[in-house]
Amino acid sequence: MDWTLHPLGDQAVLIEFGNEISEEINHTVQTAASSLDDWQPEWMVEYIPAFTTVTLFYDPLYIANHKTSQNQLPYDWVHQQVSEFLSTLTIKETGPARTVEIPVCYGGDLGPDLSYVAEKNGLTEEEVIERHMNGNYLVYMIGFAPGFPYIGGMDPAIAAPRRKDPRLKIPAGTVGIAGAQTGVYPLETPGGWQLIGRTPSKMFDPSNEEAPTLLQAGDRIQFRRITEEEYENLKEGGA
Amino acid sequence: MIHVLKPGLLTTIQDFGRYGHQKHGVIASGVMDQEAYRIANLLVGNGQHAPVLEITLMGPVLEFQQDACISICGGDLTPMINGERVGTWKPLYIKQGSELRFGKPKTGFRAYLAVAGGFNIPLTMNSASTYIRAGIGGYHGRPVEKGDVLEPSELSPLSNRVMEQWKADAGDAGFHEASWYVGHAFNHNGYTKEPIRIMPGREYDWFDKESQNRLTSETFKIDSKSDRMGYRLTGCQLSAVEERDLLSEAVAFGTIQVPAEGNPIILLADRQTTGGYPKIAQVASVDLPRLAQMRPGESFSFTMITHEEAQRLYLQQEKDINLLARGIEMKLT
């Protein structure tokens, strides 16, 4: 396992495990993140995992008051601590990842760009849905918005460019395609994605402090097709 | 209770920020000017991280339906109690039935109104900060509006003593001002416009020499499309040497990123947790409060310092605030 450390300003250090999107590197990122959960040093404020990096935010004042002598700067001390932590980190073979099922009502009013995606790729709408449901999806990271997953593994045959004129309002739960990526909008936001459907599942629930987001980095996703009626029922049921 | 008669331009409940959930994509939020925020709380005997009102440029009109001890730090947005001008960076006693309003903004962009006890706001994910887009935190997840009622929490023993003393001093008057205030070492709005100190970002070397030079030799203007999420800068374009794709990774308060069109963006309190644009530089933490007080339309420049110097400056500033905190406590007791 290779890693390098880089400062992000005067209160954070970025750990880089590689510079390309790969399941292996991302698995290392997840391992480091869960080890940080176990470690939880008192000088750590929080951490943000991404595709190939974990960024650790620290409290320089706490470190200066409790950990270092007069001449040592907080970053140098953190560099030492994190290096030691990483040198003892072992990548374990983990069991199969959690698979989260996301019900989606494809097309129609809930997925107004489905026909465009089909036309663009010379497929029927049914074929786009079929291929979207059969992707081998991995959540690489959560970012951009609460619970917004960066998902890899979509069939490139259904890729579609972003819209030239982004929509001002995309409803929460919308499933979209941008380039070779697919994603689900957890909140109403503006955006340029091609919208192919919508899920009634709540992607972000702030009242659940332990797990406020439906998806976590490292999850596998299975999209399941539902009818408009099922969508309405699940939505009302607060799914 | 405090009644909101007029909300002002953008008045939100904020605290130090929502930390620990950025890994879930939940933005940190929190006050833009942490220094003024902390001092505002100290001046009324609160803990440094109590919830306050962040007031933007045009302040609200508030009617106090109870006696309260308040302070207003940050920009001088011309606060007035019952029509009379009152000072900033000092404790104020305000009597039940009095009205606080703001006039024409004099200096700075944001003011922090702390009330003794702190505003009584339930915590969402460990913070009272308003996250407007997600509709969480603060006053029902939104900026305050006309007709809202804000309530202070229970007073600390220190706040309680201060209140009793000033109540006596005020007599029949609608308010009472402390005779002292926090001097201008902290009141950065009175400063001349020294350049904002930055250090190189992770992709600094992706930019051509000319862009690197322009970053610290030219002036930048804060665009009107700027907000709590970020300051968009215009006036000087920066270009990367080569078009390289960057994988999204964490960003921080003060990260300066440059999208392909070349106009830099400084990420602020409501920044997204991660970003995919090259990061040319990072604002030193010590200068973030001063930056937060600049208005859209204002111009400024950057100067480069080392990562080591940024750390030393930050620690020095913290020492100064701790000294000030002790001084204020002595004044209050």
XYZ file of C-alpha atoms in Angstrom:
572
model
C 0.000 0.000 0.000
C 1.493 3.341 -1.074
C 0.476 6.663 0.322
C 1.641 10.258 0.420
C 0.649 13.124 2.719
C -0.129 16.680 1.628
C -1.282 19.705 3.629
C -4.715 21.188 2.858
C -4.318 24.620 4.402
C -3.227 24.962 8.028
C -5.821 22.660 9.598
C -5.987 19.527 7.446
C -3.823 16.807 5.950
C -4.741 14.859 2.834
C -3.731 11.205 2.553
C -3.450 10.089 -1.062
C -3.533 6.375 -1.878
C -3.421 6.690 -5.662
C -4.584 8.890 -8.510
C -6.994 6.800 -10.542
C -10.477 5.455 -10.000
C -10.122 1.823 -9.037
C -12.037 -0.479 -6.721
C -8.797 -1.561 -5.080
C -7.616 1.943 -4.211
C -11.097 2.893 -3.069
C -11.149 -0.184 -0.825
C -7.951 1.099 0.807
C -9.667 4.455 1.322
C -12.624 2.723 3.037
C -10.261 0.707 5.229
C -8.400 3.843 6.307
C -11.714 5.606 7.025
C -13.054 2.820 9.223
C -9.702 2.599 11.033
C -9.944 6.333 11.733
C -13.383 5.636 13.236
C -11.755 3.107 15.571
C -8.825 5.365 16.395
C -10.703 8.666 16.880
C -7.743 10.642 18.253
C -8.909 13.573 20.358
C -7.106 16.089 18.131
C -9.006 14.982 15.011
C -12.035 17.108 14.103
C -13.324 14.854 11.306
C -12.315 13.248 8.034
C -13.614 13.252 4.449
C -13.006 10.182 2.281
C -13.085 10.532 -1.514
C -12.158 8.443 -4.618
C -8.474 7.938 -3.747
C -7.938 10.159 -0.709
C -8.892 10.649 2.915
C -8.564 14.192 4.282
C -8.171 14.503 8.008
C -9.083 17.803 9.688
C -7.279 18.493 12.952
C -7.361 21.076 15.714
C -3.997 22.895 15.629
C -4.698 24.646 18.922
C -5.391 21.421 20.804
C -2.204 19.958 19.389
C -0.130 23.024 20.314
C -1.542 23.024 23.859
C -1.383 19.322 24.596
C 0.969 17.552 22.248
C 3.886 19.532 20.936
C 6.855 21.340 22.369
C 7.457 25.014 21.667
C 9.239 24.546 18.347
C 7.230 21.853 16.632
C 4.427 22.974 14.317
C 1.080 21.151 14.443
C 1.331 19.858 10.855
C 4.720 18.241 11.469
C 3.354 16.490 14.525
C 0.217 15.339 12.675
C 2.389 14.136 9.785
C 4.286 11.932 12.228
C 1.129 10.571 13.867
C -0.640 9.825 10.588
C 2.472 8.185 9.130
C 2.645 5.852 12.132
C -1.062 5.142 11.853
C -0.782 4.300 8.153
C 2.278 2.092 8.597
C 0.243 -0.204 10.866
C -2.823 -0.184 8.610
C -3.508 -3.556 7.037
C -5.911 -4.103 4.193
C -8.102 -6.992 5.218
C -10.179 -9.079 2.911
C -13.671 -8.036 3.842
C -16.873 -9.899 3.231
C -19.180 -8.950 0.399
C -20.123 -5.269 0.434
C -23.573 -4.197 1.567
C -26.031 -4.040 -1.314
C -28.633 -1.296 -1.101
C -31.727 -1.659 -3.243
C -33.073 1.556 -4.720
C -36.558 1.380 -6.248
C -36.878 3.600 -9.323
C -39.849 4.626 -11.403
C -38.291 5.130 -14.840
C -39.420 7.502 -17.592
C -42.596 9.531 -17.893
C -42.904 12.750 -15.892
C -40.470 11.416 -13.310
C -37.754 10.761 -15.913
C -38.282 13.296 -18.704
C -34.888 12.709 -20.381
C -35.216 8.930 -20.780
C -36.213 9.288 -24.411
C -33.240 11.574 -25.107
C -30.792 9.088 -23.534
C -32.332 6.290 -25.621
C -32.238 8.263 -28.853
C -28.683 9.479 -28.236
C -27.456 5.889 -27.869
C -29.620 4.262 -30.551
C -31.514 2.215 -27.981
C -35.153 1.872 -27.003
C -36.286 3.288 -23.644
C -36.774 -0.284 -22.425
C -33.177 -1.122 -23.324
C -31.865 1.914 -21.419
C -33.828 0.883 -18.323
C -32.629 -2.708 -18.647
C -28.998 -1.624 -18.898
C -29.351 0.882 -16.068
C -30.738 -1.807 -13.763
C -27.985 -4.265 -14.681
C -24.962 -2.101 -13.894
C -22.349 -3.353 -11.436
C -22.505 -0.313 -9.172
C -20.096 0.730 -6.463
C -20.439 3.893 -4.353
C -16.937 5.384 -4.445
C -17.667 8.376 -2.301
C -20.321 10.700 -0.874
C -19.986 14.401 -1.688
C -21.547 17.402 -3.436
C -24.700 17.189 -1.276
C -25.800 15.165 1.782
C -25.897 11.517 0.758
C -25.070 12.211 -2.902
C -23.249 9.107 -4.179
C -20.478 9.124 -6.773
C -21.286 5.806 -8.425
C -19.046 3.811 -10.739
C -19.989 0.856 -12.909
C -22.633 2.178 -15.288
C -22.909 0.552 -18.717
C -21.133 3.012 -21.079
C -23.755 2.217 -23.735
C -26.226 4.506 -21.901
C -23.848 7.423 -21.271
C -25.179 10.884 -22.150
C -23.700 14.390 -21.993
C -24.917 16.937 -19.438
C -27.620 19.350 -20.548
C -26.355 22.619 -22.020
C -28.926 24.578 -20.018
C -29.053 23.151 -16.481
C -32.461 22.883 -14.838
C -33.058 25.268 -11.954
C -34.913 22.699 -9.879
C -34.399 18.976 -9.853
C -36.619 17.241 -7.268
C -35.131 15.118 -4.481
C -34.879 11.438 -5.434
C -34.261 12.074 -9.116
C -32.060 9.482 -10.837
C -29.873 10.949 -13.551
C -27.028 10.337 -15.963
C -24.099 12.697 -16.582
C -21.434 11.422 -18.933
C -20.572 7.865 -17.898
C -21.891 8.404 -14.365
C -25.247 7.793 -12.777
C -26.447 9.325 -9.533
C -29.397 10.101 -7.289
C -30.168 13.654 -6.106
C -30.832 13.613 -2.339
C -32.114 17.214 -2.181
C -33.846 19.545 -4.571
C -30.982 21.243 -6.422
C -30.249 22.863 -9.746
C -28.314 20.606 -12.127
C -27.438 19.563 -15.641
C -27.962 15.807 -15.439
C -30.186 13.867 -17.834
C -33.123 12.714 -15.722
C -34.257 9.141 -16.319
C -36.390 8.353 -13.266
C -37.102 8.958 -9.597
C -36.878 6.976 -6.369
C -39.283 7.332 -3.428
C -36.439 6.343 -1.058
C -35.204 9.049 1.300
C -31.516 9.533 0.501
C -30.903 11.913 3.430
C -32.550 11.853 6.851
C -31.005 14.380 9.256
C -32.974 12.973 12.208
C -30.943 9.749 11.966
C -27.696 10.952 13.538
C -25.875 7.615 13.248
C -26.608 6.986 9.572
C -28.161 10.133 8.071
C -27.634 8.948 4.510
C -29.126 5.894 2.795
C -25.869 5.182 0.973
C -22.315 5.008 2.244
C -19.030 4.807 0.408
C -18.271 1.153 -0.355
C -21.931 0.151 -0.866
C -23.124 -1.813 -3.889
C -26.357 -0.612 -5.475
C -29.178 -2.530 -7.108
C -31.745 -0.393 -8.938
C -35.190 -2.027 -9.002
C -37.908 -0.927 -11.391
C -41.262 0.095 -9.910
C -44.501 1.400 -11.391
C -45.833 4.906 -10.892
C -48.437 3.483 -8.535
C -45.797 1.736 -6.443
C -43.812 4.982 -6.470
C -46.770 6.890 -5.033
C -47.451 4.207 -2.403
C -43.837 4.005 -1.281
C -43.587 7.778 -1.185
C -46.663 8.100 0.995
C -45.408 5.295 3.203
C -42.381 7.465 3.869
C -39.975 4.940 2.391
C -38.499 36.694 23.823
C -37.240 38.648 20.838
C -39.695 39.470 18.051
C -38.514 39.854 14.481
C -40.291 42.921 13.064
C -38.175 42.975 9.885
C -35.761 40.223 8.876
C -33.057 42.220 7.052
C -31.239 41.029 3.953
C -30.062 37.615 5.168
C -30.212 36.954 8.887
C -29.481 33.393 9.994
C -28.753 31.516 13.190
C -25.192 30.169 13.069
C -22.697 28.626 15.420
C -19.166 27.268 14.978
C -20.378 24.836 12.316
C -21.599 21.306 11.769
C -18.544 19.104 12.052
C -18.326 15.319 11.904
C -20.820 14.856 9.081
C -18.882 16.153 6.097
C -18.114 12.510 5.289
C -21.869 12.167 4.660
C -21.791 15.134 2.297
C -23.335 17.429 4.929
C -21.724 20.857 4.594
C -20.059 22.462 7.623
C -21.983 25.799 7.493
C -21.385 27.969 10.567
C -20.392 31.608 10.909
C -18.341 33.290 8.185
C -16.275 35.389 10.628
C -15.302 33.076 13.472
C -13.312 35.738 15.299
C -16.137 38.297 15.600
C -18.501 35.428 16.473
C -16.395 34.141 19.332
C -15.773 37.606 20.751
C -19.473 38.497 20.542
C -20.203 35.482 22.739
C -17.390 36.272 25.180
C -18.738 39.796 25.670
C -22.044 38.501 27.059
C -20.534 35.733 29.193
C -21.428 32.879 26.830
C -19.309 29.931 25.829
C -17.438 30.788 22.606
C -19.541 28.435 20.482
C -23.087 29.510 21.427
C -25.587 30.171 18.586
C -25.779 33.797 17.362
C -27.533 35.734 14.618
C -25.377 36.359 11.566
C -26.566 39.615 10.016
C -25.695 40.472 6.430
C -25.239 44.112 5.344
C -28.832 45.285 5.960
C -29.783 44.341 9.502
C -33.112 43.281 10.988
C -35.479 45.155 13.302
C -35.884 43.295 16.581
C -38.227 44.032 19.478
C -37.034 42.782 22.855
C -39.928 41.571 24.971
C -37.628 40.817 27.854
C -34.509 42.343 29.382
C -31.390 41.056 27.670
C -27.658 41.498 27.512
C -26.351 41.565 23.949
C -23.258 42.377 21.915
C -22.735 43.125 18.240
C -19.336 42.349 16.700
C -17.946 42.193 13.174
C -18.989 44.800 10.651
C -20.419 48.098 11.892
C -23.894 48.012 10.362
C -24.958 51.018 12.458
C -26.946 49.423 15.288
C -29.451 51.650 17.067
C -31.535 51.032 20.175
C -34.734 53.055 20.365
C -33.309 55.247 17.610
C -30.043 55.987 19.404
C -26.742 54.863 17.927
C -24.993 52.222 20.042
C -21.454 50.862 19.850
C -20.160 47.584 18.514
C -17.608 45.206 20.109
C -18.985 45.869 23.597
C -21.678 44.490 25.905
C -25.058 46.232 25.834
C -27.952 45.934 28.220
C -31.342 46.270 26.550
C -34.563 46.693 28.461
C -37.853 44.960 27.800
C -39.875 46.862 25.176
C -36.835 48.362 23.468
C -36.186 48.072 19.759
C -32.896 47.250 18.032
C -32.536 48.221 14.401
C -29.711 48.817 11.952
C -29.026 51.788 9.723
C -26.725 52.351 6.806
C -23.809 49.873 6.834
C -20.545 51.618 7.748
C -17.817 48.986 7.701
C -17.643 45.278 6.973
C -20.311 42.988 5.575
C -21.548 40.827 8.459
C -22.362 41.503 12.084
C -22.808 38.945 14.851
C -25.517 39.503 17.417
C -24.949 37.452 20.551
C -27.468 37.372 23.374
C -26.555 36.347 26.922
C -27.445 32.670 27.255
C -27.208 32.153 23.476
C -30.214 31.661 21.210
C -32.255 28.652 22.215
C -32.147 26.558 19.063
C -32.362 22.746 19.025
C -29.222 21.113 17.635
C -29.451 19.173 14.383
C -26.489 16.864 13.860
C -24.607 18.592 16.701
C -25.052 22.127 15.447
C -27.494 25.041 15.449
C -26.157 26.395 12.126
C -28.682 27.057 9.376
C -28.257 24.863 6.289
C -30.814 26.482 4.017
C -30.721 24.070 1.084
C -31.300 21.030 3.300
C -33.745 22.978 5.485
C -32.044 21.947 8.715
C -30.600 23.733 11.741
C -31.166 27.356 12.698
C -34.667 28.753 12.920
C -36.724 26.015 11.233
C -33.967 25.476 8.663
C -34.300 28.939 7.108
C -33.293 32.591 7.522
C -35.419 34.470 10.072
C -38.575 36.128 8.774
C -40.981 38.784 9.968
C -43.033 37.484 12.871
C -40.471 34.938 14.101
C -39.865 34.741 17.829
C -36.341 34.031 19.101
C -35.668 32.939 22.625
C -32.470 33.178 24.646
C -31.377 30.106 26.592
C -30.796 30.147 30.319
C -28.103 32.563 31.464
C -24.736 31.424 32.705
C -23.917 32.575 36.282
C -21.547 35.134 34.731
C -24.203 36.507 32.336
C -26.656 36.632 35.190
C -24.353 38.766 37.339
C -23.660 41.128 34.432
C -27.360 41.480 33.738
C -28.219 42.336 37.334
C -25.446 44.898 37.562
C -26.357 46.663 34.317
C -30.020 46.592 35.023
C -29.201 48.711 38.065
C -26.889 50.975 36.038
C -29.508 51.502 33.315
C -32.114 52.839 35.707
C -35.086 54.077 33.666
C -33.206 54.163 30.347
C -34.123 51.722 27.557
C -30.560 50.474 27.328
C -27.104 50.761 28.835
C -23.759 50.615 27.049
C -20.518 49.419 28.573
C -17.950 52.212 28.712
C -15.295 49.936 27.205
C -14.998 47.967 23.976
C -12.668 45.457 22.336
C -9.810 47.342 20.718
C -9.003 47.300 17.097
C -6.434 44.509 17.103
C -9.508 42.334 16.702
C -11.735 44.846 15.019
C -10.300 44.096 11.606
C -12.800 46.240 9.756
C -10.848 49.295 10.732
C -7.717 47.875 9.140
C -6.175 49.186 6.007
C -6.571 46.733 3.193
C -3.537 44.565 3.553
C -3.377 41.675 1.096
C -5.036 38.390 2.055
C -2.380 35.844 2.961
C -2.428 32.558 1.086
C -0.281 29.443 0.731
C 0.130 27.269 -2.372
C -2.633 24.726 -3.007
C -2.164 21.107 -4.004
C -2.390 21.836 -7.735
C -0.399 25.101 -7.640
C 2.144 23.580 -10.043
C -0.573 22.848 -12.599
C -0.739 26.560 -13.362
C 1.611 28.344 -15.725
C 4.217 30.769 -14.368
C 2.224 33.730 -15.595
C -0.888 32.662 -13.710
C 1.152 31.995 -10.584
C 2.570 35.515 -10.823
C -0.786 37.107 -11.560
C -2.265 35.486 -8.457
C -0.122 37.657 -6.193
C 0.482 40.718 -8.381
C -2.999 41.556 -9.690
C -6.130 42.682 -7.873
C -9.294 40.619 -7.769
C -12.851 41.818 -7.415
C -15.550 39.946 -5.483
C -18.357 39.270 -7.953
C -21.972 40.070 -7.099
C -22.876 36.389 -7.573
C -20.885 35.575 -4.428
C -22.533 34.148 -1.325
C -21.811 32.161 1.852
C -20.797 29.214 -0.318
C -18.026 31.059 -2.107
C -16.577 34.323 -3.352
C -16.340 34.366 -7.141
C -13.426 36.535 -8.177
C -13.119 38.450 -11.408
C -10.546 40.786 -12.898
C -7.776 38.353 -13.652
C -7.980 34.943 -15.279
C -5.737 32.061 -14.296
C -5.028 29.091 -16.507
C -3.764 25.619 -15.887
C -0.816 24.434 -17.991
C -2.619 21.373 -19.184
C -6.179 20.162 -19.137
C -6.020 17.407 -16.591
C -8.911 15.705 -14.900
C -8.915 15.923 -11.153
C -10.717 13.365 -9.028
C -13.017 15.001 -6.501
C -11.449 15.305 -3.053
C -11.997 17.249 0.149
C -11.869 21.040 0.155
C -11.705 23.386 3.157
C -12.794 26.859 4.314
C -10.592 29.170 2.248
C -9.676 26.775 -0.566
C -9.160 28.712 -3.820
C -10.167 26.612 -6.794
C -10.050 27.539 -10.465
C -12.667 26.185 -12.897
C -11.742 25.850 -16.585
C -12.937 29.383 -17.489
C -10.187 30.775 -15.257
C -11.991 32.893 -12.644
C -10.994 31.711 -9.164
C -13.538 30.874 -6.444
C -12.745 31.059 -2.718
C -14.760 28.446 -0.867
C -16.395 29.687 2.335
C -18.627 28.492 5.190
C -21.361 26.900 3.029
C -18.882 25.194 0.678
C -19.520 21.709 -0.634
C -17.555 19.007 1.168
C -15.576 17.951 -1.925
C -14.503 19.575 -5.162
C -13.048 18.601 -8.497
C -11.391 21.818 -9.692
C -7.643 22.434 -9.350
C -6.762 24.207 -6.107
C -4.262 26.954 -6.775
C -4.056 28.206 -3.196
C -5.501 28.207 0.299
C -6.287 31.259 2.423
C -4.441 31.212 5.750
C -6.997 30.620 8.543
C -5.837 33.787 10.279
C -7.147 35.929 7.377
C -10.532 34.231 6.873
C -12.384 36.632 9.217
C -11.065 39.655 7.318
C -12.064 38.062 4.018
C -15.563 37.320 5.350
C -16.047 41.030 6.028
C -15.367 42.046 2.412
C -18.378 42.975 0.310
C -19.242 41.915 -3.226
C -17.814 44.633 -5.473
C -14.737 45.132 -3.284
C -11.258 44.567 -4.702
C -8.254 43.108 -2.926
C -5.005 41.270 -3.573
C -3.228 38.167 -2.304
C 0.226 37.671 -0.873
C 1.972 34.304 -0.603
C 3.253 33.007 2.721
C 4.569 29.588 3.683
C 2.534 26.798 5.217
C 4.739 27.119 8.333
C 4.048 30.818 8.677
C 0.310 30.256 8.291
C 0.422 27.821 11.203
C 2.415 30.203 13.407
C 0.045 33.074 12.638
C -2.959 30.939 13.505
C -1.495 29.846 16.839
C -0.558 33.439 17.671
C -4.092 34.603 16.903
C -5.505 31.907 19.179
C -3.177 33.042 21.970
C -4.373 36.617 21.500
C -8.026 35.563 21.651
C -7.393 33.578 24.831
C -5.749 36.602 26.441
C -8.669 38.745 25.351
C -11.107 36.181 26.747
C -9.452 36.471 30.172
C -9.481 40.248 29.935
C -13.187 40.316 29.107
C -14.001 37.973 31.947
C -12.170 40.252 34.381
C -14.067 43.257 33.049
C -17.402 41.462 33.438
C -16.835 40.308 37.009
